[in-house]
Short mmCIF file of C-alpha atoms and ligand atoms in Angstrom, two decimals:
data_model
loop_
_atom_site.label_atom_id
_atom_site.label_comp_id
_atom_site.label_asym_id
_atom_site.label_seq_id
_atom_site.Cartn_x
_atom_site.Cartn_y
_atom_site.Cartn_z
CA UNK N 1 0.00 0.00 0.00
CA UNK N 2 1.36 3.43 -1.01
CA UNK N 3 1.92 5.56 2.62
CA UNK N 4 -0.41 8.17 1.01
CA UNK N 5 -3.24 5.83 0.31
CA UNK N 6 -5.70 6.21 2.94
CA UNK N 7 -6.81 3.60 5.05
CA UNK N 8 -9.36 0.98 4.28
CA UNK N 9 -11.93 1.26 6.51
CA UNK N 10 -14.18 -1.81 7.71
CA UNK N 11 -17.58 -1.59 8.71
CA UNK N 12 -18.30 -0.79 12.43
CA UNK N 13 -18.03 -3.91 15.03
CA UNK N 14 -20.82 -3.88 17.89
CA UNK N 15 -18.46 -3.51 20.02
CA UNK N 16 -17.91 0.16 17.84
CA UNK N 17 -21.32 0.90 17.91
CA UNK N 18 -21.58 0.26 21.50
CA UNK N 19 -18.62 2.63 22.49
CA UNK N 20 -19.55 5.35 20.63
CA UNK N 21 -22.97 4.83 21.84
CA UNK N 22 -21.57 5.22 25.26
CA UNK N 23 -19.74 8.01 25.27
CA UNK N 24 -22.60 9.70 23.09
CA UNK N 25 -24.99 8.84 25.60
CA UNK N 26 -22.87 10.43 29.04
CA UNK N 27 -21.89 13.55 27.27
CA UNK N 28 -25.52 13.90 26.43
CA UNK N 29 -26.61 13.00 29.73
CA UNK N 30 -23.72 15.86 31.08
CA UNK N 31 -24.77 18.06 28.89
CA UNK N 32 -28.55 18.37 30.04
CA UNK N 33 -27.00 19.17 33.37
CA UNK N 34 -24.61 21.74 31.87
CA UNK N 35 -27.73 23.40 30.44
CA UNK N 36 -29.50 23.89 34.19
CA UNK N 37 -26.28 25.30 35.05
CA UNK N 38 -27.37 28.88 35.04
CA UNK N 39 -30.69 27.95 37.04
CA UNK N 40 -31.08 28.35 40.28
CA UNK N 41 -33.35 24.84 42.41
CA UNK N 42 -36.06 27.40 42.36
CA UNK N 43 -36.29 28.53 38.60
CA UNK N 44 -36.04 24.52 38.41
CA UNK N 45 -39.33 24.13 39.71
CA UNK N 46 -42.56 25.91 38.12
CA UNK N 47 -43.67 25.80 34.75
CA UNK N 48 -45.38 28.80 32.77
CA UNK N 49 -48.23 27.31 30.96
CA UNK N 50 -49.56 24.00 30.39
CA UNK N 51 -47.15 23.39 27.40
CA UNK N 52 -44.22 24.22 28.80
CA UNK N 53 -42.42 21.75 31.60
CA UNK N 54 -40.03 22.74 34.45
CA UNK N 55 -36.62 22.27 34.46
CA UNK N 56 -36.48 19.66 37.29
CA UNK N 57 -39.38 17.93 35.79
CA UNK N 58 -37.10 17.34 32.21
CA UNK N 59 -33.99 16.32 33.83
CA UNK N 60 -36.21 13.62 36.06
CA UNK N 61 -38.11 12.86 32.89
CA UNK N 62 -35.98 12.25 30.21
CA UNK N 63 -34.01 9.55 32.63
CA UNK N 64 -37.19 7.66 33.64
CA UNK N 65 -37.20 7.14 29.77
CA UNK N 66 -33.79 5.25 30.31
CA UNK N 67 -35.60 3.25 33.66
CA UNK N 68 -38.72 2.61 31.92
CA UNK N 69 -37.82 1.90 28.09
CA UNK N 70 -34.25 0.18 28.29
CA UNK N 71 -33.19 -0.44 31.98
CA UNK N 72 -36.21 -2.48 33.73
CA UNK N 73 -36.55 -4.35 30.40
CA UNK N 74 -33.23 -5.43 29.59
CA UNK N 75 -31.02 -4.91 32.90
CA UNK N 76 -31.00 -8.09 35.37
CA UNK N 77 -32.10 -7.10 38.75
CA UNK N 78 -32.40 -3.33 37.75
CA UNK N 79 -33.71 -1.86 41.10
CA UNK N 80 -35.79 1.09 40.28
CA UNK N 81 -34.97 4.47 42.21
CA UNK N 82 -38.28 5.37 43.62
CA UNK N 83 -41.56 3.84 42.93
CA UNK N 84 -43.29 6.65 42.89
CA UNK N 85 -41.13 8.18 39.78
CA UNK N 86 -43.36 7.02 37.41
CA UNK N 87 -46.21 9.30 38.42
CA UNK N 88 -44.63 12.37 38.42
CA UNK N 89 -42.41 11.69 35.26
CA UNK N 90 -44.18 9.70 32.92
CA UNK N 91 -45.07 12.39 30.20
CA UNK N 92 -48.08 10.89 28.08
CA UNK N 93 -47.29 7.10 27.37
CA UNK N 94 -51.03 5.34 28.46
CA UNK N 95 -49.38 2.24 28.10
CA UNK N 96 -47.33 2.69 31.04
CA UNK N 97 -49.69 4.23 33.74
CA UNK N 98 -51.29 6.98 35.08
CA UNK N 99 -49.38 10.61 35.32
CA UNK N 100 -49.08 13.85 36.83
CA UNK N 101 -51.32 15.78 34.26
CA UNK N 102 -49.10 17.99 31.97
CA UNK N 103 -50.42 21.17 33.12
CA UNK N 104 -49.65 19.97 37.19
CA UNK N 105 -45.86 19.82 36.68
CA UNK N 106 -45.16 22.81 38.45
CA UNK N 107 -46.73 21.72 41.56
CA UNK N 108 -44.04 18.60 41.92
CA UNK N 109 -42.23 20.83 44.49
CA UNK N 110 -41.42 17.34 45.47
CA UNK N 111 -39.00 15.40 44.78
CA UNK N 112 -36.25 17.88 45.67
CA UNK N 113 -34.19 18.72 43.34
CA UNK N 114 -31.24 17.25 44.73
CA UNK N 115 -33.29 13.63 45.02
CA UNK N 116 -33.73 14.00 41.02
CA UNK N 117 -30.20 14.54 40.58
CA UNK N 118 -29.42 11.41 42.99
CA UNK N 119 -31.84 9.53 40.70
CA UNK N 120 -30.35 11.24 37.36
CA UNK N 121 -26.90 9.36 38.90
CA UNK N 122 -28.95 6.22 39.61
CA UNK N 123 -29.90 5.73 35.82
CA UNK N 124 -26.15 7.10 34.57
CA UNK N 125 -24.37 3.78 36.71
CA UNK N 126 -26.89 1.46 35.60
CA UNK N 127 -26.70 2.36 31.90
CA UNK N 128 -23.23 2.36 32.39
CA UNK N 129 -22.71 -1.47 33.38
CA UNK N 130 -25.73 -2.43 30.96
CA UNK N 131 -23.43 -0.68 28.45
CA UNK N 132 -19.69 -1.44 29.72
CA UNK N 133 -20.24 -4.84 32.00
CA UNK N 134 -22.40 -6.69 28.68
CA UNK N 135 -20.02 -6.81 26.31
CA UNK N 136 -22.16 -7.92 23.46
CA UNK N 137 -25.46 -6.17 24.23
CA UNK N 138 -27.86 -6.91 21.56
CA UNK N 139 -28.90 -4.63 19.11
CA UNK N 140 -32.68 -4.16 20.18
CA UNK N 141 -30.28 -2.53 23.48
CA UNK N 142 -28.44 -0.45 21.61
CA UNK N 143 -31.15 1.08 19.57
CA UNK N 144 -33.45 1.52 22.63
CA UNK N 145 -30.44 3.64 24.13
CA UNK N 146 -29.95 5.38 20.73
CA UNK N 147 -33.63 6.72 20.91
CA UNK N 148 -32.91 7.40 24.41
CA UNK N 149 -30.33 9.75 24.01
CA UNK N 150 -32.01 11.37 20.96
CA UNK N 151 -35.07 11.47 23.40
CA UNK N 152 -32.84 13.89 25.84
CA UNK N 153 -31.91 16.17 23.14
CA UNK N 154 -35.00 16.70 22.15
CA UNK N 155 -35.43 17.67 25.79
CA UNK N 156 -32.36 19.96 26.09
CA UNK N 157 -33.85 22.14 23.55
CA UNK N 158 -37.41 22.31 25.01
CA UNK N 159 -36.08 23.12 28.48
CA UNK N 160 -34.55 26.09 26.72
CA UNK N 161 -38.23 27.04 25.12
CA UNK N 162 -39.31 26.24 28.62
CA UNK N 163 -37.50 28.00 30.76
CA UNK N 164 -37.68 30.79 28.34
CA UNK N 165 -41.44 30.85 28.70
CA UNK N 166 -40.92 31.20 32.38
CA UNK N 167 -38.72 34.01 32.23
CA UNK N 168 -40.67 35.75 30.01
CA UNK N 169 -43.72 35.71 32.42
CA UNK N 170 -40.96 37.19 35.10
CA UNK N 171 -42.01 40.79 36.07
CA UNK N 172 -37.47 41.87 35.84
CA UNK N 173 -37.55 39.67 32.67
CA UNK N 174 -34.53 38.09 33.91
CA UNK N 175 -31.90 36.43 31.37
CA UNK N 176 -31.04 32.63 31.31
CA UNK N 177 -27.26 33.72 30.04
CA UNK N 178 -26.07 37.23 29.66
CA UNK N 179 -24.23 37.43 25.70
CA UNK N 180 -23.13 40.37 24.11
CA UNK N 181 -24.72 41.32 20.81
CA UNK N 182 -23.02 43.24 18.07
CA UNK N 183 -21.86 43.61 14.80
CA UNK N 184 -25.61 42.71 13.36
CA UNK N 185 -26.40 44.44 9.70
CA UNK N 186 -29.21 47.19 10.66
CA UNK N 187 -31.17 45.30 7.57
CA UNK N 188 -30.84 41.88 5.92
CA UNK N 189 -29.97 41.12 2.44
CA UNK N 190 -32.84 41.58 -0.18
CA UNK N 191 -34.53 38.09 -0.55
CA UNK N 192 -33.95 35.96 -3.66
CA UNK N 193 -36.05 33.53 -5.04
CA UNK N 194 -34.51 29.59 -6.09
CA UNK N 195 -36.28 27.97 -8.58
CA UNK N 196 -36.82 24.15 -8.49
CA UNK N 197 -38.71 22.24 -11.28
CA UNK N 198 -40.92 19.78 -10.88
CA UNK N 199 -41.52 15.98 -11.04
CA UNK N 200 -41.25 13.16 -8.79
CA UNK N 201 -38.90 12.86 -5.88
CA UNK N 202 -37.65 10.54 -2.96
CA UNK N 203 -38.14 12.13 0.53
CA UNK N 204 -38.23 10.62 4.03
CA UNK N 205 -35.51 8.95 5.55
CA UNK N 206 -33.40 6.07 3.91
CA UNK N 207 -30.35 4.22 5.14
CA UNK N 208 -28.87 2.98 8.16
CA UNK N 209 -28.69 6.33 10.25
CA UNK N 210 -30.96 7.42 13.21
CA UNK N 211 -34.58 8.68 12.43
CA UNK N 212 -37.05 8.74 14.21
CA UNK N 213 -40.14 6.66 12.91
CA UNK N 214 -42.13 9.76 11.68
CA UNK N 215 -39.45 10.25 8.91
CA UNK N 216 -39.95 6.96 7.58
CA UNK N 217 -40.85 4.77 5.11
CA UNK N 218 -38.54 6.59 2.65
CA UNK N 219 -41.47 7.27 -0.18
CA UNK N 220 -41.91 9.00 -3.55
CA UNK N 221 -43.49 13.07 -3.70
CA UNK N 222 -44.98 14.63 -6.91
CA UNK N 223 -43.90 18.07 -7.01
CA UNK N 224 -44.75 20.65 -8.71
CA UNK N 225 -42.45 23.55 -9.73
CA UNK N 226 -42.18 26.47 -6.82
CA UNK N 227 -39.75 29.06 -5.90
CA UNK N 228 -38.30 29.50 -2.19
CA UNK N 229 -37.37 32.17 -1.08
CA UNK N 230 -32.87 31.93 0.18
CA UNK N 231 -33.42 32.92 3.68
CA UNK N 232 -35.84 33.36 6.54
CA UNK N 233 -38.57 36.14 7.02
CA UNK N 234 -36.65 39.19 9.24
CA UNK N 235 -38.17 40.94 11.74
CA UNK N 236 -37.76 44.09 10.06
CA UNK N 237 -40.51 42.31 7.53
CA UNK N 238 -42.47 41.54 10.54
CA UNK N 239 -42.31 45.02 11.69
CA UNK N 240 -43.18 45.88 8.28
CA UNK N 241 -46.14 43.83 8.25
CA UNK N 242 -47.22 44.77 11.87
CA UNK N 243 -47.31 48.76 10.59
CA UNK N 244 -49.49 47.51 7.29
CA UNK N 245 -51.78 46.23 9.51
CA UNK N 246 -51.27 42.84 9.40
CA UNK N 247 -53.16 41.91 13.34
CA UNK N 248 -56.18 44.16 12.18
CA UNK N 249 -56.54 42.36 8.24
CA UNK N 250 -59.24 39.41 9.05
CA UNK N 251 -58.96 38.81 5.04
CA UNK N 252 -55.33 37.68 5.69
CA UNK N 253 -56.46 35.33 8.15
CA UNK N 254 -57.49 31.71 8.63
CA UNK N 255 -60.53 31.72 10.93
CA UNK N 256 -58.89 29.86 13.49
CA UNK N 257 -56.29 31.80 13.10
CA UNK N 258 -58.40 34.91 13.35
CA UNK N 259 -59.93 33.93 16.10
CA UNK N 260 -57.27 33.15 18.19
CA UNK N 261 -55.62 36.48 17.32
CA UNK N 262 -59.02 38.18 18.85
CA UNK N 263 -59.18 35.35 21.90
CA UNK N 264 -55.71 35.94 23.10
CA UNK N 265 -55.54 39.40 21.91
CA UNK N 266 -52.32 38.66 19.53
CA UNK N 267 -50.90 41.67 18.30
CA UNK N 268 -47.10 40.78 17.76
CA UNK N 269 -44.70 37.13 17.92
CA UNK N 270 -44.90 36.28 21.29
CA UNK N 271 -42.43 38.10 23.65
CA UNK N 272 -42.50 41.26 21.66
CA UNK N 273 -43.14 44.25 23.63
CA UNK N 274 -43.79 47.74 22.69
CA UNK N 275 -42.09 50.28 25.24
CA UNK N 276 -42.37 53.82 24.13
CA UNK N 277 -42.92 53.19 20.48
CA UNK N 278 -40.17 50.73 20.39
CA UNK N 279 -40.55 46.99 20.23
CA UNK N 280 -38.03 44.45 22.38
CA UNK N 281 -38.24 41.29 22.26
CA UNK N 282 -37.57 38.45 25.31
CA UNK N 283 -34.71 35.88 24.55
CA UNK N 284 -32.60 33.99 26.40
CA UNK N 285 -30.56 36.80 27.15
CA UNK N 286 -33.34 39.18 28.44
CA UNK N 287 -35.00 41.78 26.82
CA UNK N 288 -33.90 43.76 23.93
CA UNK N 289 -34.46 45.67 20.86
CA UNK N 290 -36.13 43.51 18.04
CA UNK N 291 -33.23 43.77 15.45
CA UNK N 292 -34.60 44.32 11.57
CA UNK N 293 -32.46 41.88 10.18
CA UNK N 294 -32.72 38.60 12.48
CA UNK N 295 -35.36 36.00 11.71
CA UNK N 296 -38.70 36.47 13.40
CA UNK N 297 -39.44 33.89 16.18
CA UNK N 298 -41.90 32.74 18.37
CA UNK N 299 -44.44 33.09 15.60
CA UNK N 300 -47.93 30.45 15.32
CA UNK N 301 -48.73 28.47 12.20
CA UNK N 302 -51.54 31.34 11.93
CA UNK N 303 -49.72 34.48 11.98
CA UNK N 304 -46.97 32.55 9.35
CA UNK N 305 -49.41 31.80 7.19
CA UNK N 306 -51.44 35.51 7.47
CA UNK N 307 -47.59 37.23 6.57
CA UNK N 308 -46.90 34.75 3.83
CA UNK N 309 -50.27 36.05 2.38
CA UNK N 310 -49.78 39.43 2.95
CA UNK N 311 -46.19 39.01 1.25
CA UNK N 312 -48.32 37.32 -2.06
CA UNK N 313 -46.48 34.06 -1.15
CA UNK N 314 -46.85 30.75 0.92
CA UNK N 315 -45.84 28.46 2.66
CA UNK N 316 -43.97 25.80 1.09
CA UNK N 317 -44.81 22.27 1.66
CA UNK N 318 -42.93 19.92 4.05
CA UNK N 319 -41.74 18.49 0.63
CA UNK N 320 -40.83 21.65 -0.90
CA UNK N 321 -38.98 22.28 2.11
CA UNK N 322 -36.68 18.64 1.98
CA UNK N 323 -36.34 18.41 -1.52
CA UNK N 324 -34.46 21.51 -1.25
CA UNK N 325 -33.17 20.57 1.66
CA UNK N 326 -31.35 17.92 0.03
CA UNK N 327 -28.40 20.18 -0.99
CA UNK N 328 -28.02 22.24 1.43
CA UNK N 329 -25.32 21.35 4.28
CA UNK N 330 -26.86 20.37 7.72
CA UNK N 331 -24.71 21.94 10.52
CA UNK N 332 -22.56 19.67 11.33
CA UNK N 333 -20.49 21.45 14.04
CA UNK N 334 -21.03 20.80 17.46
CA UNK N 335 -20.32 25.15 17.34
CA UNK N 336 -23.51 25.36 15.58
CA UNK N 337 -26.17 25.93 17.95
CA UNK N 338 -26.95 27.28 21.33
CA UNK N 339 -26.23 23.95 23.22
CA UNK N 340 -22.03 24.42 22.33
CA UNK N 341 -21.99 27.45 20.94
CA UNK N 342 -23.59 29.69 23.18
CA UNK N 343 -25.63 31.48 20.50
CA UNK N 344 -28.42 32.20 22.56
CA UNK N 345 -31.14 33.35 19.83
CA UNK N 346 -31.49 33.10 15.73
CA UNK N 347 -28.75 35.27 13.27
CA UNK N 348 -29.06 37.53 10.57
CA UNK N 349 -28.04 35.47 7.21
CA UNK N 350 -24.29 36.25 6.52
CA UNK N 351 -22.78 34.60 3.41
CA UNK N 352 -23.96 35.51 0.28
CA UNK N 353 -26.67 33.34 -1.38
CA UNK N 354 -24.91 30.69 -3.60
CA UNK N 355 -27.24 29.62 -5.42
CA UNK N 356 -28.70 27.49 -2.74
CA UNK N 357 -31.40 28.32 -0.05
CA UNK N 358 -29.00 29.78 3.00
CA UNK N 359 -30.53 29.37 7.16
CA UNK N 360 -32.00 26.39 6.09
CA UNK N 361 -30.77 24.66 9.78
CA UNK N 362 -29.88 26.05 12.88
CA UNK N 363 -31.66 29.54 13.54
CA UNK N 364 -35.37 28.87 13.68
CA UNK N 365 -37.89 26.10 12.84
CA UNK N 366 -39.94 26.45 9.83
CA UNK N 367 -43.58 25.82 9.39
CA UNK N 368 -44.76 24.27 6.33
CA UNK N 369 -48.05 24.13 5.18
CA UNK N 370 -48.22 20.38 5.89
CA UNK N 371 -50.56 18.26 7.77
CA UNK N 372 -48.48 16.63 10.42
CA UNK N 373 -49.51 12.86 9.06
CA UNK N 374 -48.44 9.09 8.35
CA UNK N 375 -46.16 8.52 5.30
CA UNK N 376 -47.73 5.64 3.49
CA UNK N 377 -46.80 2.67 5.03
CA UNK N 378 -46.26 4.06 8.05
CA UNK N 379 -46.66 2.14 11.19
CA UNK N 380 -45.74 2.95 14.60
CA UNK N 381 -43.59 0.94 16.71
CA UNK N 382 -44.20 -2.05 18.47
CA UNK N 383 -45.15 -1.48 22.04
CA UNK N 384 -45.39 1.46 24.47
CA UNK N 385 -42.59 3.69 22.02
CA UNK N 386 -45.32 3.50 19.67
CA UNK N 387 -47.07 6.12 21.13
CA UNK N 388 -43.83 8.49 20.45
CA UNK N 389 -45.02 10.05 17.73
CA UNK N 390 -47.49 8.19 15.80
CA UNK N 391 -50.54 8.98 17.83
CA UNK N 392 -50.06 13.09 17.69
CA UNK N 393 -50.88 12.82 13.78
CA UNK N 394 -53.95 14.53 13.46
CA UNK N 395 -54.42 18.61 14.08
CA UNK N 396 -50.81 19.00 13.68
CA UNK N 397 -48.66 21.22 11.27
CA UNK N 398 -44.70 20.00 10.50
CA UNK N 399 -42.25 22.36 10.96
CA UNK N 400 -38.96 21.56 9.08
CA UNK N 401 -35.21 22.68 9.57
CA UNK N 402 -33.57 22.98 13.23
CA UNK N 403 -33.43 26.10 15.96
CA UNK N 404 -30.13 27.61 17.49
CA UNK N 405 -31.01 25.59 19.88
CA UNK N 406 -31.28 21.91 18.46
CA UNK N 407 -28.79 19.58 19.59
CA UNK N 408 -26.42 19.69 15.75
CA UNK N 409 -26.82 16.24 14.94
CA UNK N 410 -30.94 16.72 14.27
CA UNK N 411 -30.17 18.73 11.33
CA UNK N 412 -31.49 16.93 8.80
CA UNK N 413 -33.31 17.42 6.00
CA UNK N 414 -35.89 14.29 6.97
CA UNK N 415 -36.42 15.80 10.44
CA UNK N 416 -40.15 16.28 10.83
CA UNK N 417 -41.40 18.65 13.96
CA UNK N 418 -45.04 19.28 14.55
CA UNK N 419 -46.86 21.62 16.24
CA UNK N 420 -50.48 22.87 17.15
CA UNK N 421 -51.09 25.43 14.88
CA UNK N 422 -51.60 28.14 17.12
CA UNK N 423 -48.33 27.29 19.67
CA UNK N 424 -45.99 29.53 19.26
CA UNK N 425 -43.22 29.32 22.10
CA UNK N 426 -41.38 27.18 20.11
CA UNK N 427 -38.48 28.99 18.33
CA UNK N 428 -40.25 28.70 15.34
CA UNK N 429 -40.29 31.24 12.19
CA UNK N 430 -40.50 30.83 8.91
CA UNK N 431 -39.43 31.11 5.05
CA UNK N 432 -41.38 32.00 1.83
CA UNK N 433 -42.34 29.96 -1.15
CA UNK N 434 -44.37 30.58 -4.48
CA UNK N 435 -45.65 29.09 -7.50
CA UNK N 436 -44.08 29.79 -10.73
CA UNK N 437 -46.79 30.86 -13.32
CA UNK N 438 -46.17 29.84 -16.52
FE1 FE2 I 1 -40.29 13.06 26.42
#
């Protein structure tokens, strides 16, 4: 072999799979701790609304998904922490029993803190001999701890909506992290339109790599021509649309949409306030000015789709969305998003447009006009993980892309979130799409 050629690579051993798994799984399992960090026991504890979930109550819940799923199945003599974990952290799986109700889990002022962080340790040594002490764990082990850990990221990110949320309903609007700001363009770069044609196309997720059952069975799309637009709506277009009258146009609206705006008295993205003529908005980093040029967040499925028809566009379909998606570059590096780099809300675009749809992953989730739904041939999972995802597929709207603060390795053009169509605490935004006319 010539020294320059590289090497050959074999395919990965169990025994690969498993180590990598491993260390995967405790930096994930650090990391969630790492992200309570700046919180004190007490911002831990209460939750602002009925969607949104305490801190404590996500660091106790995403390891009874280790105790319940992978380590009372599939560990001999597993002793479970505390009996009574199961009621207070079971988050909606029938299957396994009855539950705090989701609204409730601010009033779990007990277990303490410090008891869920003895139980977090609990879980970590037990996974760690299931792991390290069976040295040929089988594969229906390994991909049980695989969902696991993608489980907890999901997790990470909504304790960061979540605590968000809380902070926002703080009278001193206090800030998770302080971060300095700066060197933002006062107004983004005009908006071009990418063309794609037609026809019929491959989409959902094919191949050996995690997915989560939603993205799958890989299937084929008819699409028809459409333009999207190269980068995300700004706030400075949400401003824009604001001063046009967007909140007072009932022909923009859907009338759900319309009606929620008059129930809830919606008159900007959530968090915006108006102090003296000029809007801030809340973020992880407190309150401050609404900059022109970042992508709007913390926007519903209604108010997306009211702008996208006051800009004479759309939304683009979830298909739209991963079809052109399918050439542009996930973020890959672990400096990507909040969770490592610190980024602590969406940025202005910054290169120039190549050619190729730019913020596609890693400022702000996208709505799509898509019903959240089964691919064909879908079926859920055997068991209690069935109810995962499969039985929130009706009322739903998929949101594509990843958020600043999405663990990096869910950036993927197959990844399929889904909201209610008027939730909006989510960071979710959203980009433009069109027909072409012939
Ligand atoms: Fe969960």
């Amino acid at each position: 072999m010539n020294a320059l050629s590289p090497p050959q690579l074999s395919a990965p051993t169990k025994q690969d799979r498993r180590g990598l798994l491993a260390s995967r799984l405790f930096e994930t399992r650090r990391h969630s701790l790492e992200l309570a960090g700046p919180l004190s026991a007490e911002d831990m504890t209460p939750q602002a609304m009925e969607d949104a979930s305490p801190t404590k109550w996500h660091l106790a819940h995403s390891t009874w998904f280790f105790e319940a799923f992978v380590l009372e199945k599939h560990l001999d003599a597993y002793q479970p922490f505390d009996e009574t974990f199961g009621y207070c952290f079971n988050s909606y799986y029938e299957s396994l029993g009855d539950r705090q109700p989701r609204a409730r889990r601010g009033l779990l002022t007990r277990p303490s803190l410090e008891r869920v962080l003895q139980y977090r340790e609990h879980v970590d040594q037990a996974l760690e001999k299931l792991l390290n002490e069976n040295l040929a764990p089988d594969a229906e082990v390994l991909r049980l701890v695989e969902i696991g850990v993608n489980h907890e990221q999901q997790h990470q990110e909504l304790l960061l909506t979540d605590i968000l949320a809380l902070f926002a309903a703080h009278p001193l609007r206090p800030a998770y992290r302080t971060h300095l700001r700066g060197g933002l363009p006062d107004e983004p770069d005009p908006l071009q339109w990418i063309e794609y044609p037609g026809g019929v196309h491959r989409v959902g997720h094919q191949g050996d790599g995690f997915a989560f059952d939603n993205e799958r069975p890989h299937h084929d799309a008819l699409i028809h021509p459409f333009r999207l637009a190269d980068r995300l709506v700004t706030n400075g277009e949400w401003l824009d649309f604001i001063a046009d009258g967007g909140y007072r146009a009932a022909s923009l609206w859907l009338s759900d949409g319309w009606t929620t705006l008059n129930r809830d008295d919606w008159r900007a993205p959530l968090y915006w306030e108006c102090r003296d003529g000029q809007w801030f908005a809340m973020s992880l980093d407190g309150l401050t000015p609404v900059e022109r040029a970042a992508p709007v967040v913390h926007v519903s499925y209604y108010e997306a789709d009211a702008f996208s028809r006051w800009a004479s566009a759309r939304l683009p379909t979830e298909f739209e969305w991963e079809v052109a998606a399918q050439d542009s570059p996930p973020n890959l590096s672990p400096k990507s998003n909040a969770i490592s780099s610190r980024a602590l809300w969406p940025s202005p675009a910054k290169q120039p447009s190549d050619g190729r749809p730019r913020q596609m992953f890693g400022e702000v989730w996208q709505w799509t006009q898509s019903a959240y739904s089964p691919y064909p041939g879908y079926r859920p999972q055997k068991g209690a993980l069935g109810e995962y995802n499969g039985k929130f597929m009706v009322g739903q709207q998929v949101l594509r892309g990843a958020s600043f603060a999405t663990p990096y390795n869910h950036s993927r053009s197959t990844y399929r979130n889904f909201f209610y169509p008027h939730q909006r605490w989510q960071f979710m935004g959203l980009r433009l799409a069109s027909e072409i006319t012939q």
